[in-house]
């Protein structure tokens, strides 16, 4: 469930803690699936009001070893010239 419906957990500290703990126990394949689900919605998650998804993003950046996928899903969205936050 956390792999697909994780956005509902981003609004409370307990939810973010749950997602981060789940990331610790996920297999690399499951982390990649979670990143692919992030791909289209990351800007919306970051700009949403009262969201704590930045903590989950930092956790994913520090625990996923596929740098190409990280660049495609998170880093390109965050560091585009036209889409600065």
GROMACS .gro file of N, CA and C in nm:
model
  255
    1UNK      N    1   0.082  -0.119   0.000
    1UNK     CA    2   0.000   0.000   0.000
    1UNK      C    3   0.086   0.125   0.000
    2UNK      N    4   0.195   0.124   0.074
    2UNK     CA    5   0.280   0.242   0.083
    2UNK      C    6   0.343   0.273  -0.052
    3UNK      N    7   0.366   0.172  -0.135
    3UNK     CA    8   0.426   0.197  -0.266
    3UNK      C    9   0.334   0.274  -0.358
    4UNK      N   10   0.204   0.260  -0.343
    4UNK     CA   11   0.112   0.323  -0.437
    4UNK      C   12   0.037   0.441  -0.377
    5UNK      N   13  -0.004   0.434  -0.253
    5UNK     CA   14  -0.084   0.540  -0.191
    5UNK      C   15  -0.007   0.616  -0.084
    6UNK      N   16   0.119   0.641  -0.109
    6UNK     CA   17   0.204   0.704  -0.008
    6UNK      C   18   0.176   0.852   0.010
    7UNK      N   19   0.115   0.919  -0.084
    7UNK     CA   20   0.092   1.064  -0.076
    7UNK      C   21   0.001   1.101   0.040
    8UNK      N   22  -0.086   1.013   0.080
    8UNK     CA   23  -0.177   1.043   0.191
    8UNK      C   24  -0.103   1.048   0.325
    9UNK      N   25   0.019   0.996   0.331
    9UNK     CA   26   0.096   0.996   0.455
    9UNK      C   27   0.181   1.122   0.472
   10UNK      N   28   0.187   1.209   0.372
   10UNK     CA   29   0.279   1.322   0.373
   10UNK      C   30   0.235   1.440   0.460
   11UNK      N   31   0.119   1.434   0.520
   11UNK     CA   32   0.067   1.548   0.591
   11UNK      C   33   0.079   1.539   0.743
   12UNK      N   34   0.132   1.428   0.793
   12UNK     CA   35   0.154   1.415   0.938
   12UNK      C   36   0.295   1.362   0.963
   13UNK      N   37   0.347   1.395   1.079
   13UNK     CA   38   0.480   1.347   1.116
   13UNK      C   39   0.481   1.194   1.128
   14UNK      N   40   0.374   1.140   1.181
   14UNK     CA   41   0.367   0.995   1.197
   14UNK      C   42   0.363   0.924   1.063
   15UNK      N   43   0.291   0.981   0.967
   15UNK     CA   44   0.284   0.923   0.835
   15UNK      C   45   0.417   0.924   0.763
   16UNK      N   46   0.488   1.037   0.773
   16UNK     CA   47   0.621   1.047   0.712
   16UNK      C   48   0.717   0.950   0.778
   17UNK      N   49   0.708   0.937   0.909
   17UNK     CA   50   0.792   0.842   0.981
   17UNK      C   51   0.762   0.699   0.935
   18UNK      N   52   0.637   0.667   0.914
   18UNK     CA   53   0.598   0.534   0.865
   18UNK      C   54   0.657   0.508   0.727
   19UNK      N   55   0.647   0.604   0.636
   19UNK     CA   56   0.699   0.586   0.501
   19UNK      C   57   0.851   0.571   0.505
   20UNK      N   58   0.918   0.652   0.584
   20UNK     CA   59   1.065   0.643   0.594
   20UNK      C   60   1.109   0.510   0.652
   21UNK      N   61   1.037   0.461   0.752
   21UNK     CA   62   1.070   0.329   0.808
   21UNK      C   63   1.043   0.219   0.707
   22UNK      N   64   0.937   0.233   0.629
   22UNK     CA   65   0.908   0.132   0.527
   22UNK      C   66   1.017   0.132   0.420
   23UNK      N   67   1.070   0.248   0.386
   23UNK     CA   68   1.177   0.257   0.286
   23UNK      C   69   1.300   0.180   0.334
   24UNK      N   70   1.327   0.187   0.464
   24UNK     CA   71   1.440   0.113   0.520
   24UNK      C   72   1.429  -0.038   0.497
   25UNK      N   73   1.307  -0.089   0.498
   25UNK     CA   74   1.287  -0.233   0.486
   25UNK      C   75   1.253  -0.278   0.344
   26UNK      N   76   1.238  -0.185   0.252
   26UNK     CA   77   1.202  -0.221   0.114
   26UNK      C   78   1.321  -0.279   0.039
   27UNK      N   79   1.289  -0.368  -0.052
   27UNK     CA   80   1.389  -0.420  -0.145
   27UNK      C   81   1.419  -0.311  -0.248
   28UNK      N   82   1.535  -0.314  -0.310
   28UNK     CA   83   1.567  -0.213  -0.413
   28UNK      C   84   1.464  -0.205  -0.525
   29UNK      N   85   1.406  -0.317  -0.562
   29UNK     CA   86   1.303  -0.318  -0.666
   29UNK      C   87   1.180  -0.238  -0.622
   30UNK      N   88   1.142  -0.251  -0.496
   30UNK     CA   89   1.025  -0.180  -0.444
   30UNK      C   90   1.052  -0.030  -0.433
   31UNK      N   91   1.175   0.007  -0.398
   31UNK     CA   92   1.211   0.149  -0.393
   31UNK      C   93   1.203   0.211  -0.531
   32UNK      N   94   1.243   0.136  -0.632
   32UNK     CA   95   1.236   0.188  -0.769
   32UNK      C   96   1.091   0.207  -0.813
   33UNK      N   97   1.003   0.116  -0.773
   33UNK     CA   98   0.861   0.132  -0.804
   33UNK      C   99   0.804   0.256  -0.737
   34UNK      N  100   0.847   0.282  -0.615
   34UNK     CA  101   0.801   0.402  -0.544
   34UNK      C  102   0.851   0.528  -0.614
   35UNK      N  103   0.975   0.527  -0.658
   35UNK     CA  104   1.029   0.642  -0.731
   35UNK      C  105   0.953   0.666  -0.861
   36UNK      N  106   0.917   0.560  -0.930
   36UNK     CA  107   0.843   0.576  -1.055
   36UNK      C  108   0.705   0.635  -1.028
   37UNK      N  109   0.645   0.603  -0.914
   37UNK     CA  110   0.517   0.663  -0.878
   37UNK      C  111   0.533   0.810  -0.844
   38UNK      N  112   0.649   0.849  -0.793
   38UNK     CA  113   0.679   0.988  -0.762
   38UNK      C  114   0.693   1.073  -0.887
   39UNK      N  115   0.737   1.015  -0.996
   39UNK     CA  116   0.784   1.087  -1.114
   39UNK      C  117   0.690   1.198  -1.161
   40UNK      N  118   0.566   1.171  -1.179
   40UNK     CA  119   0.476   1.271  -1.233
   40UNK      C  120   0.422   1.371  -1.133
   41UNK      N  121   0.435   1.343  -1.006
   41UNK     CA  122   0.367   1.423  -0.904
   41UNK      C  123   0.459   1.495  -0.808
   42UNK      N  124   0.588   1.488  -0.827
   42UNK     CA  125   0.679   1.541  -0.726
   42UNK      C  126   0.665   1.691  -0.705
   43UNK      N  127   0.643   1.766  -0.812
   43UNK     CA  128   0.626   1.911  -0.798
   43UNK      C  129   0.500   1.942  -0.718
   44UNK      N  130   0.395   1.868  -0.741
   44UNK     CA  131   0.272   1.886  -0.664
   44UNK      C  132   0.290   1.854  -0.517
   45UNK      N  133   0.366   1.748  -0.490
   45UNK     CA  134   0.392   1.712  -0.350
   45UNK      C  135   0.474   1.820  -0.279
   46UNK      N  136   0.573   1.873  -0.348
   46UNK     CA  137   0.661   1.972  -0.286
   46UNK      C  138   0.592   2.107  -0.265
   47UNK      N  139   0.500   2.141  -0.352
   47UNK     CA  140   0.436   2.272  -0.341
   47UNK      C  141   0.304   2.267  -0.265
   48UNK      N  142   0.258   2.150  -0.227
   48UNK     CA  143   0.133   2.139  -0.151
   48UNK      C  144   0.150   2.202  -0.014
   49UNK      N  145   0.042   2.255   0.035
   49UNK     CA  146   0.046   2.323   0.165
   49UNK      C  147   0.051   2.222   0.279
   50UNK      N  148   0.137   2.247   0.374
   50UNK     CA  149   0.151   2.166   0.496
   50UNK      C  150   0.188   2.021   0.468
   51UNK      N  151   0.273   2.000   0.371
   51UNK     CA  152   0.319   1.865   0.341
   51UNK      C  153   0.462   1.848   0.393
   52UNK      N  154   0.494   1.729   0.432
   52UNK     CA  155   0.627   1.697   0.483
   52UNK      C  156   0.699   1.599   0.390
   53UNK      N  157   0.666   1.603   0.263
   53UNK     CA  158   0.723   1.506   0.170
   53UNK      C  159   0.871   1.527   0.146
   54UNK      N  160   0.922   1.645   0.179
   54UNK     CA  161   1.066   1.668   0.160
   54UNK      C  162   1.149   1.571   0.243
   55UNK      N  163   1.098   1.528   0.356
   55UNK     CA  164   1.169   1.432   0.440
   55UNK      C  165   1.178   1.297   0.369
   56UNK      N  166   1.070   1.257   0.305
   56UNK     CA  167   1.067   1.131   0.231
   56UNK      C  168   1.161   1.139   0.110
   57UNK      N  169   1.164   1.254   0.044
   57UNK     CA  170   1.253   1.272  -0.070
   57UNK      C  171   1.398   1.262  -0.028
   58UNK      N  172   1.433   1.322   0.083
   58UNK     CA  173   1.570   1.312   0.134
   58UNK      C  174   1.603   1.167   0.169
   59UNK      N  175   1.508   1.097   0.227
   59UNK     CA  176   1.528   0.956   0.261
   59UNK      C  177   1.551   0.873   0.135
   60UNK      N  178   1.473   0.898   0.030
   60UNK     CA  179   1.492   0.825  -0.095
   60UNK      C  180   1.626   0.858  -0.158
   61UNK      N  181   1.665   0.984  -0.156
   61UNK     CA  182   1.794   1.023  -0.213
   61UNK      C  183   1.911   0.956  -0.142
   62UNK      N  184   1.895   0.932  -0.013
   62UNK     CA  185   2.004   0.871   0.062
   62UNK      C  186   2.002   0.718   0.061
   63UNK      N  187   1.890   0.658   0.019
   63UNK     CA  188   1.884   0.512   0.029
   63UNK      C  189   1.874   0.439  -0.105
   64UNK      N  190   1.845   0.508  -0.213
   64UNK     CA  191   1.835   0.442  -0.344
   64UNK      C  192   1.969   0.453  -0.413
   65UNK      N  193   2.016   0.342  -0.469
   65UNK     CA  194   2.148   0.342  -0.531
   65UNK      C  195   2.145   0.361  -0.683
   66UNK      N  196   2.029   0.375  -0.741
   66UNK     CA  197   2.015   0.396  -0.885
   66UNK      C  198   2.014   0.546  -0.914
   67UNK      N  199   2.132   0.602  -0.942
   67UNK     CA  200   2.144   0.746  -0.960
   67UNK      C  201   2.073   0.796  -1.085
   68UNK      N  202   2.067   0.716  -1.188
   68UNK     CA  203   1.999   0.757  -1.311
   68UNK      C  204   1.849   0.773  -1.285
   69UNK      N  205   1.790   0.679  -1.214
   69UNK     CA  206   1.648   0.689  -1.182
   69UNK      C  207   1.620   0.806  -1.089
   70UNK      N  208   1.708   0.830  -0.992
   70UNK     CA  209   1.692   0.945  -0.903
   70UNK      C  210   1.696   1.075  -0.982
   71UNK      N  211   1.786   1.083  -1.077
   71UNK     CA  212   1.796   1.204  -1.157
   71UNK      C  213   1.670   1.225  -1.240
   72UNK      N  214   1.619   1.120  -1.299
   72UNK     CA  215   1.500   1.131  -1.383
   72UNK      C  216   1.375   1.166  -1.302
   73UNK      N  217   1.362   1.110  -1.183
   73UNK     CA  218   1.238   1.125  -1.108
   73UNK      C  219   1.237   1.245  -1.015
   74UNK      N  220   1.347   1.273  -0.948
   74UNK     CA  221   1.347   1.378  -0.847
   74UNK      C  222   1.432   1.498  -0.886
   75UNK      N  223   1.557   1.474  -0.918
   75UNK     CA  224   1.650   1.585  -0.936
   75UNK      C  225   1.619   1.672  -1.057
   76UNK      N  226   1.579   1.613  -1.168
   76UNK     CA  227   1.546   1.694  -1.286
   76UNK      C  228   1.426   1.785  -1.260
   77UNK      N  229   1.331   1.738  -1.185
   77UNK     CA  230   1.213   1.820  -1.154
   77UNK      C  231   1.250   1.933  -1.059
   78UNK      N  232   1.334   1.903  -0.961
   78UNK     CA  233   1.368   2.004  -0.861
   78UNK      C  234   1.462   2.112  -0.914
   79UNK      N  235   1.545   2.079  -1.010
   79UNK     CA  236   1.648   2.172  -1.053
   79UNK      C  237   1.633   2.222  -1.196
   80UNK      N  238   1.514   2.216  -1.253
   80UNK     CA  239   1.492   2.275  -1.384
   80UNK      C  240   1.500   2.426  -1.373
   81UNK      N  241   1.555   2.491  -1.473
   81UNK     CA  242   1.569   2.637  -1.472
   81UNK      C  243   1.432   2.707  -1.466
   82UNK      N  244   1.335   2.653  -1.537
   82UNK     CA  245   1.204   2.717  -1.544
   82UNK      C  246   1.115   2.686  -1.426
   83UNK      N  247   1.147   2.586  -1.348
   83UNK     CA  248   1.061   2.541  -1.240
   83UNK      C  249   1.126   2.553  -1.103
   84UNK      N  250   1.191   2.660  -1.077
   84UNK     CA  251   1.254   2.675  -0.946
   84UNK      C  252   1.150   2.694  -0.838
   85UNK      N  253   1.179   2.643  -0.720
   85UNK     CA  254   1.088   2.654  -0.606
   85UNK      C  255   1.127   2.771  -0.522
   0.00000   0.00000   0.00000
